[in-house]
JSON list of C-alpha atoms in Angstrom, two decimals:
[
{"chain": "A", "resi": 1, "resn": "UNK", "atom": "CA", "xyz": [-164.29, -35.68, 17.27]},
{"chain": "A", "resi": 2, "resn": "UNK", "atom": "CA", "xyz": [-164.37, -31.98, 18.00]},
{"chain": "A", "resi": 3, "resn": "UNK", "atom": "CA", "xyz": [-166.41, -29.88, 20.36]},
{"chain": "A", "resi": 4, "resn": "UNK", "atom": "CA", "xyz": [-167.63, -26.37, 19.58]},
{"chain": "A", "resi": 5, "resn": "UNK", "atom": "CA", "xyz": [-168.59, -24.16, 22.47]},
{"chain": "A", "resi": 6, "resn": "UNK", "atom": "CA", "xyz": [-170.72, -21.11, 21.76]},
{"chain": "A", "resi": 7, "resn": "UNK", "atom": "CA", "xyz": [-170.51, -18.63, 24.59]},
{"chain": "A", "resi": 8, "resn": "UNK", "atom": "CA", "xyz": [-172.92, -15.72, 24.34]},
{"chain": "A", "resi": 9, "resn": "UNK", "atom": "CA", "xyz": [-172.85, -12.97, 26.96]},
{"chain": "A", "resi": 10, "resn": "UNK", "atom": "CA", "xyz": [-174.74, -9.75, 26.23]},
{"chain": "A", "resi": 11, "resn": "UNK", "atom": "CA", "xyz": [-174.07, -9.35, 22.50]},
{"chain": "A", "resi": 12, "resn": "UNK", "atom": "CA", "xyz": [-170.53, -10.74, 22.95]},
{"chain": "A", "resi": 13, "resn": "UNK", "atom": "CA", "xyz": [-170.34, -13.79, 20.73]},
{"chain": "A", "resi": 14, "resn": "UNK", "atom": "CA", "xyz": [-167.16, -15.87, 20.61]},
{"chain": "A", "resi": 15, "resn": "UNK", "atom": "CA", "xyz": [-167.29, -19.54, 19.52]},
{"chain": "A", "resi": 16, "resn": "UNK", "atom": "CA", "xyz": [-164.40, -21.79, 20.58]},
{"chain": "A", "resi": 17, "resn": "UNK", "atom": "CA", "xyz": [-163.49, -25.06, 18.94]},
{"chain": "A", "resi": 18, "resn": "UNK", "atom": "CA", "xyz": [-161.45, -27.69, 20.69]},
{"chain": "A", "resi": 19, "resn": "UNK", "atom": "CA", "xyz": [-160.33, -31.06, 19.28]},
{"chain": "A", "resi": 20, "resn": "UNK", "atom": "CA", "xyz": [-160.78, -33.63, 22.06]},
{"chain": "A", "resi": 21, "resn": "UNK", "atom": "CA", "xyz": [-159.76, -36.81, 20.22]},
{"chain": "A", "resi": 22, "resn": "UNK", "atom": "CA", "xyz": [-156.51, -37.32, 18.37]},
{"chain": "A", "resi": 23, "resn": "UNK", "atom": "CA", "xyz": [-156.15, -40.77, 16.91]},
{"chain": "A", "resi": 24, "resn": "UNK", "atom": "CA", "xyz": [-157.10, -43.21, 19.70]},
{"chain": "A", "resi": 25, "resn": "UNK", "atom": "CA", "xyz": [-156.24, -40.75, 22.46]},
{"chain": "A", "resi": 26, "resn": "UNK", "atom": "CA", "xyz": [-158.88, -38.59, 24.08]},
{"chain": "A", "resi": 27, "resn": "UNK", "atom": "CA", "xyz": [-158.25, -35.61, 26.23]},
{"chain": "A", "resi": 28, "resn": "UNK", "atom": "CA", "xyz": [-160.21, -33.35, 28.52]},
{"chain": "A", "resi": 29, "resn": "UNK", "atom": "CA", "xyz": [-160.70, -29.69, 27.88]},
{"chain": "A", "resi": 30, "resn": "UNK", "atom": "CA", "xyz": [-161.50, -26.75, 30.11]},
{"chain": "A", "resi": 31, "resn": "UNK", "atom": "CA", "xyz": [-163.55, -23.74, 29.17]},
{"chain": "A", "resi": 32, "resn": "UNK", "atom": "CA", "xyz": [-162.86, -20.47, 30.98]},
{"chain": "A", "resi": 33, "resn": "UNK", "atom": "CA", "xyz": [-165.00, -17.36, 30.41]},
{"chain": "A", "resi": 34, "resn": "UNK", "atom": "CA", "xyz": [-164.28, -13.98, 31.94]},
{"chain": "A", "resi": 35, "resn": "UNK", "atom": "CA", "xyz": [-167.46, -11.90, 32.07]},
{"chain": "A", "resi": 36, "resn": "UNK", "atom": "CA", "xyz": [-167.31, -8.11, 31.54]},
{"chain": "A", "resi": 37, "resn": "UNK", "atom": "CA", "xyz": [-166.47, -6.06, 34.65]},
{"chain": "A", "resi": 38, "resn": "UNK", "atom": "CA", "xyz": [-169.49, -5.62, 36.97]},
{"chain": "A", "resi": 39, "resn": "UNK", "atom": "CA", "xyz": [-171.62, -8.03, 34.95]},
{"chain": "A", "resi": 40, "resn": "UNK", "atom": "CA", "xyz": [-173.65, -10.73, 36.61]},
{"chain": "A", "resi": 41, "resn": "UNK", "atom": "CA", "xyz": [-176.52, -12.98, 35.59]},
{"chain": "A", "resi": 42, "resn": "UNK", "atom": "CA", "xyz": [-177.07, -16.11, 33.45]},
{"chain": "A", "resi": 43, "resn": "UNK", "atom": "CA", "xyz": [-174.70, -17.24, 30.79]},
{"chain": "A", "resi": 44, "resn": "UNK", "atom": "CA", "xyz": [-175.84, -19.85, 28.29]},
{"chain": "A", "resi": 45, "resn": "UNK", "atom": "CA", "xyz": [-173.21, -22.21, 26.85]},
{"chain": "A", "resi": 46, "resn": "UNK", "atom": "CA", "xyz": [-174.11, -24.30, 23.80]},
{"chain": "A", "resi": 47, "resn": "UNK", "atom": "CA", "xyz": [-172.01, -27.43, 23.33]},
{"chain": "A", "resi": 48, "resn": "UNK", "atom": "CA", "xyz": [-171.97, -29.03, 19.86]},
{"chain": "A", "resi": 49, "resn": "UNK", "atom": "CA", "xyz": [-170.16, -32.31, 19.39]},
{"chain": "A", "resi": 50, "resn": "UNK", "atom": "CA", "xyz": [-169.25, -33.52, 15.88]},
{"chain": "A", "resi": 51, "resn": "UNK", "atom": "CA", "xyz": [-167.35, -36.74, 14.97]},
{"chain": "A", "resi": 52, "resn": "UNK", "atom": "CA", "xyz": [-167.55, -36.16, 11.22]},
{"chain": "A", "resi": 53, "resn": "UNK", "atom": "CA", "xyz": [-170.57, -38.36, 10.62]},
{"chain": "A", "resi": 54, "resn": "UNK", "atom": "CA", "xyz": [-173.04, -37.18, 13.24]},
{"chain": "A", "resi": 55, "resn": "UNK", "atom": "CA", "xyz": [-173.36, -34.50, 15.83]},
{"chain": "A", "resi": 56, "resn": "UNK", "atom": "CA", "xyz": [-175.07, -33.74, 19.10]},
{"chain": "A", "resi": 57, "resn": "UNK", "atom": "CA", "xyz": [-175.85, -30.48, 20.90]},
{"chain": "A", "resi": 58, "resn": "UNK", "atom": "CA", "xyz": [-176.53, -29.55, 24.52]},
{"chain": "A", "resi": 59, "resn": "UNK", "atom": "CA", "xyz": [-177.15, -26.30, 26.37]},
{"chain": "A", "resi": 60, "resn": "UNK", "atom": "CA", "xyz": [-176.16, -25.42, 29.89]},
{"chain": "A", "resi": 61, "resn": "UNK", "atom": "CA", "xyz": [-176.65, -22.27, 31.90]},
{"chain": "A", "resi": 62, "resn": "UNK", "atom": "CA", "xyz": [-174.22, -20.89, 34.42]},
{"chain": "A", "resi": 63, "resn": "UNK", "atom": "CA", "xyz": [-175.21, -18.18, 36.84]},
{"chain": "A", "resi": 64, "resn": "UNK", "atom": "CA", "xyz": [-172.54, -15.57, 37.52]},
{"chain": "A", "resi": 65, "resn": "UNK", "atom": "CA", "xyz": [-173.18, -14.17, 41.02]},
{"chain": "A", "resi": 66, "resn": "UNK", "atom": "CA", "xyz": [-172.54, -10.47, 41.75]},
{"chain": "A", "resi": 67, "resn": "UNK", "atom": "CA", "xyz": [-169.67, -9.47, 44.02]},
{"chain": "A", "resi": 68, "resn": "UNK", "atom": "CA", "xyz": [-169.30, -6.22, 45.89]},
{"chain": "A", "resi": 69, "resn": "UNK", "atom": "CA", "xyz": [-166.97, -3.75, 44.24]},
{"chain": "A", "resi": 70, "resn": "UNK", "atom": "CA", "xyz": [-165.02, -1.36, 46.43]},
{"chain": "A", "resi": 71, "resn": "UNK", "atom": "CA", "xyz": [-166.15, 2.26, 46.43]},
{"chain": "A", "resi": 72, "resn": "UNK", "atom": "CA", "xyz": [-163.73, 4.90, 45.07]},
{"chain": "A", "resi": 73, "resn": "UNK", "atom": "CA", "xyz": [-162.45, 8.26, 46.28]},
{"chain": "A", "resi": 74, "resn": "UNK", "atom": "CA", "xyz": [-161.20, 10.65, 43.62]},
{"chain": "A", "resi": 75, "resn": "UNK", "atom": "CA", "xyz": [-159.11, 13.52, 44.97]},
{"chain": "A", "resi": 76, "resn": "UNK", "atom": "CA", "xyz": [-155.44, 14.42, 44.73]},
{"chain": "A", "resi": 77, "resn": "UNK", "atom": "CA", "xyz": [-153.15, 13.04, 47.43]},
{"chain": "A", "resi": 78, "resn": "UNK", "atom": "CA", "xyz": [-151.57, 16.49, 47.84]},
{"chain": "A", "resi": 79, "resn": "UNK", "atom": "CA", "xyz": [-153.56, 19.71, 47.58]},
{"chain": "A", "resi": 80, "resn": "UNK", "atom": "CA", "xyz": [-152.10, 23.21, 47.54]},
{"chain": "A", "resi": 81, "resn": "UNK", "atom": "CA", "xyz": [-154.44, 25.81, 49.17]},
{"chain": "A", "resi": 82, "resn": "UNK", "atom": "CA", "xyz": [-153.66, 29.55, 49.43]},
{"chain": "A", "resi": 83, "resn": "UNK", "atom": "CA", "xyz": [-153.62, 30.75, 53.05]},
{"chain": "A", "resi": 84, "resn": "UNK", "atom": "CA", "xyz": [-156.81, 32.37, 54.30]},
{"chain": "A", "resi": 85, "resn": "UNK", "atom": "CA", "xyz": [-158.92, 30.29, 51.82]},
{"chain": "A", "resi": 86, "resn": "UNK", "atom": "CA", "xyz": [-161.56, 28.09, 53.50]},
{"chain": "A", "resi": 87, "resn": "UNK", "atom": "CA", "xyz": [-162.43, 25.81, 50.59]},
{"chain": "A", "resi": 88, "resn": "UNK", "atom": "CA", "xyz": [-159.98, 22.96, 50.03]},
{"chain": "A", "resi": 89, "resn": "UNK", "atom": "CA", "xyz": [-161.57, 20.81, 47.30]},
{"chain": "A", "resi": 90, "resn": "UNK", "atom": "CA", "xyz": [-164.60, 18.82, 46.31]},
{"chain": "A", "resi": 91, "resn": "UNK", "atom": "CA", "xyz": [-164.27, 15.12, 46.93]},
{"chain": "A", "resi": 92, "resn": "UNK", "atom": "CA", "xyz": [-165.64, 12.90, 44.18]},
{"chain": "A", "resi": 93, "resn": "UNK", "atom": "CA", "xyz": [-166.88, 9.48, 45.31]},
{"chain": "A", "resi": 94, "resn": "UNK", "atom": "CA", "xyz": [-168.38, 6.59, 43.35]},
{"chain": "A", "resi": 95, "resn": "UNK", "atom": "CA", "xyz": [-169.43, 2.99, 43.59]},
{"chain": "A", "resi": 96, "resn": "UNK", "atom": "CA", "xyz": [-169.93, 0.61, 40.63]},
{"chain": "A", "resi": 97, "resn": "UNK", "atom": "CA", "xyz": [-172.64, -1.15, 42.66]},
{"chain": "A", "resi": 98, "resn": "UNK", "atom": "CA", "xyz": [-174.59, 2.11, 43.17]},
{"chain": "A", "resi": 99, "resn": "UNK", "atom": "CA", "xyz": [-174.74, 1.49, 46.94]},
{"chain": "A", "resi": 100, "resn": "UNK", "atom": "CA", "xyz": [-175.36, 4.23, 49.48]},
{"chain": "A", "resi": 101, "resn": "UNK", "atom": "CA", "xyz": [-171.98, 5.76, 50.42]},
{"chain": "A", "resi": 102, "resn": "UNK", "atom": "CA", "xyz": [-170.80, 7.31, 53.65]},
{"chain": "A", "resi": 103, "resn": "UNK", "atom": "CA", "xyz": [-167.77, 9.67, 53.53]},
{"chain": "A", "resi": 104, "resn": "UNK", "atom": "CA", "xyz": [-166.05, 10.81, 56.72]},
{"chain": "A", "resi": 105, "resn": "UNK", "atom": "CA", "xyz": [-162.86, 12.60, 57.66]},
{"chain": "A", "resi": 106, "resn": "UNK", "atom": "CA", "xyz": [-160.32, 11.21, 60.11]},
{"chain": "A", "resi": 107, "resn": "UNK", "atom": "CA", "xyz": [-156.60, 11.63, 60.80]},
{"chain": "A", "resi": 108, "resn": "UNK", "atom": "CA", "xyz": [-154.27, 13.96, 62.65]},
{"chain": "A", "resi": 109, "resn": "UNK", "atom": "CA", "xyz": [-155.90, 17.22, 61.51]},
{"chain": "A", "resi": 110, "resn": "UNK", "atom": "CA", "xyz": [-159.52, 16.02, 61.04]},
{"chain": "A", "resi": 111, "resn": "UNK", "atom": "CA", "xyz": [-160.71, 18.54, 63.70]},
{"chain": "A", "resi": 112, "resn": "UNK", "atom": "CA", "xyz": [-159.45, 21.44, 61.48]},
{"chain": "A", "resi": 113, "resn": "UNK", "atom": "CA", "xyz": [-161.66, 20.53, 58.50]},
{"chain": "A", "resi": 114, "resn": "UNK", "atom": "CA", "xyz": [-165.31, 19.84, 57.74]},
{"chain": "A", "resi": 115, "resn": "UNK", "atom": "CA", "xyz": [-167.13, 18.02, 54.92]},
{"chain": "A", "resi": 116, "resn": "UNK", "atom": "CA", "xyz": [-170.39, 19.42, 53.55]},
{"chain": "A", "resi": 117, "resn": "UNK", "atom": "CA", "xyz": [-173.33, 17.26, 52.39]},
{"chain": "A", "resi": 118, "resn": "UNK", "atom": "CA", "xyz": [-172.06, 17.97, 48.81]},
{"chain": "A", "resi": 119, "resn": "UNK", "atom": "CA", "xyz": [-168.64, 16.52, 49.73]},
{"chain": "A", "resi": 120, "resn": "UNK", "atom": "CA", "xyz": [-166.92, 19.93, 49.70]},
{"chain": "A", "resi": 121, "resn": "UNK", "atom": "CA", "xyz": [-163.89, 19.81, 52.02]},
{"chain": "A", "resi": 122, "resn": "UNK", "atom": "CA", "xyz": [-163.23, 23.08, 53.87]},
{"chain": "A", "resi": 123, "resn": "UNK", "atom": "CA", "xyz": [-161.24, 24.48, 56.79]},
{"chain": "A", "resi": 124, "resn": "UNK", "atom": "CA", "xyz": [-163.29, 25.37, 59.83]},
{"chain": "A", "resi": 125, "resn": "UNK", "atom": "CA", "xyz": [-161.06, 28.45, 60.22]},
{"chain": "A", "resi": 126, "resn": "UNK", "atom": "CA", "xyz": [-159.02, 30.18, 57.53]},
{"chain": "A", "resi": 127, "resn": "UNK", "atom": "CA", "xyz": [-155.50, 28.66, 57.48]},
{"chain": "A", "resi": 128, "resn": "UNK", "atom": "CA", "xyz": [-152.55, 30.87, 58.32]},
{"chain": "A", "resi": 129, "resn": "UNK", "atom": "CA", "xyz": [-149.23, 29.82, 56.81]},
{"chain": "A", "resi": 130, "resn": "UNK", "atom": "CA", "xyz": [-147.23, 31.47, 59.64]},
{"chain": "A", "resi": 131, "resn": "UNK", "atom": "CA", "xyz": [-149.14, 29.34, 62.23]},
{"chain": "A", "resi": 132, "resn": "UNK", "atom": "CA", "xyz": [-149.38, 26.01, 60.37]},
{"chain": "A", "resi": 133, "resn": "UNK", "atom": "CA", "xyz": [-148.27, 25.22, 56.80]},
{"chain": "A", "resi": 134, "resn": "UNK", "atom": "CA", "xyz": [-149.61, 21.71, 56.27]},
{"chain": "A", "resi": 135, "resn": "UNK", "atom": "CA", "xyz": [-152.46, 19.45, 57.36]},
{"chain": "A", "resi": 136, "resn": "UNK", "atom": "CA", "xyz": [-152.83, 15.66, 57.12]},
{"chain": "A", "resi": 137, "resn": "UNK", "atom": "CA", "xyz": [-156.24, 14.02, 56.91]},
{"chain": "A", "resi": 138, "resn": "UNK", "atom": "CA", "xyz": [-157.71, 10.71, 55.81]},
{"chain": "A", "resi": 139, "resn": "UNK", "atom": "CA", "xyz": [-160.93, 10.37, 53.85]},
{"chain": "A", "resi": 140, "resn": "UNK", "atom": "CA", "xyz": [-162.86, 7.24, 54.73]},
{"chain": "A", "resi": 141, "resn": "UNK", "atom": "CA", "xyz": [-165.55, 5.91, 52.38]},
{"chain": "A", "resi": 142, "resn": "UNK", "atom": "CA", "xyz": [-167.87, 3.02, 53.20]},
{"chain": "A", "resi": 143, "resn": "UNK", "atom": "CA", "xyz": [-170.50, 1.34, 50.96]},
{"chain": "A", "resi": 144, "resn": "UNK", "atom": "CA", "xyz": [-172.00, -0.76, 53.75]},
{"chain": "A", "resi": 145, "resn": "UNK", "atom": "CA", "xyz": [-169.67, -3.68, 53.02]},
{"chain": "A", "resi": 146, "resn": "UNK", "atom": "CA", "xyz": [-166.26, -2.32, 52.17]},
{"chain": "A", "resi": 147, "resn": "UNK", "atom": "CA", "xyz": [-164.27, 0.65, 53.44]},
{"chain": "A", "resi": 148, "resn": "UNK", "atom": "CA", "xyz": [-161.54, 2.47, 51.50]},
{"chain": "A", "resi": 149, "resn": "UNK", "atom": "CA", "xyz": [-159.22, 5.20, 52.86]},
{"chain": "A", "resi": 150, "resn": "UNK", "atom": "CA", "xyz": [-157.42, 7.97, 51.04]},
{"chain": "A", "resi": 151, "resn": "UNK", "atom": "CA", "xyz": [-154.68, 9.97, 52.81]},
{"chain": "A", "resi": 152, "resn": "UNK", "atom": "CA", "xyz": [-154.55, 13.63, 51.79]},
{"chain": "A", "resi": 153, "resn": "UNK", "atom": "CA", "xyz": [-151.87, 16.21, 52.59]},
{"chain": "A", "resi": 154, "resn": "UNK", "atom": "CA", "xyz": [-153.00, 19.80, 52.39]},
{"chain": "A", "resi": 155, "resn": "UNK", "atom": "CA", "xyz": [-150.16, 22.29, 51.87]},
{"chain": "A", "resi": 156, "resn": "UNK", "atom": "CA", "xyz": [-150.79, 25.93, 52.73]},
{"chain": "A", "resi": 157, "resn": "UNK", "atom": "CA", "xyz": [-149.37, 28.37, 50.18]},
{"chain": "A", "resi": 158, "resn": "UNK", "atom": "CA", "xyz": [-147.89, 31.53, 51.75]},
{"chain": "A", "resi": 159, "resn": "UNK", "atom": "CA", "xyz": [-149.54, 34.42, 49.92]},
{"chain": "A", "resi": 160, "resn": "UNK", "atom": "CA", "xyz": [-147.73, 37.12, 51.93]},
{"chain": "A", "resi": 161, "resn": "UNK", "atom": "CA", "xyz": [-144.13, 36.15, 51.04]}
]
């Protein structure tokens, strides 16, 4: 006797065949399917059983529930900014679940910087290398369920050396 499992998930077709009887011994089998990243919904599994003289077929549906994916902050961990320049960088944020995101600034030097509605990170006052040559901040991103943090060091480049 053999069992054929047809697993079809969004145009991904991959039949598996498992022998479950060898001589007079039977064995159990386990079927594991790993859906594509960020996929959820119904998966139909078709089970065909064939013993060489007759066969039987059955369908079953499994529902794959969605899970929340962490949001993502894309910016370098260290940024070099010329002294007297206000703009530091634009912070790129994303979320596979397309949830509303909230980005904030915290950390030791959070009071020295500001974040625009377009996620442009800037100094509140032009940095002066002779006064302070580095700043440390943390970017905090929340999707309503999960929070991620990215530490960023901003190094001021002395342009009057």
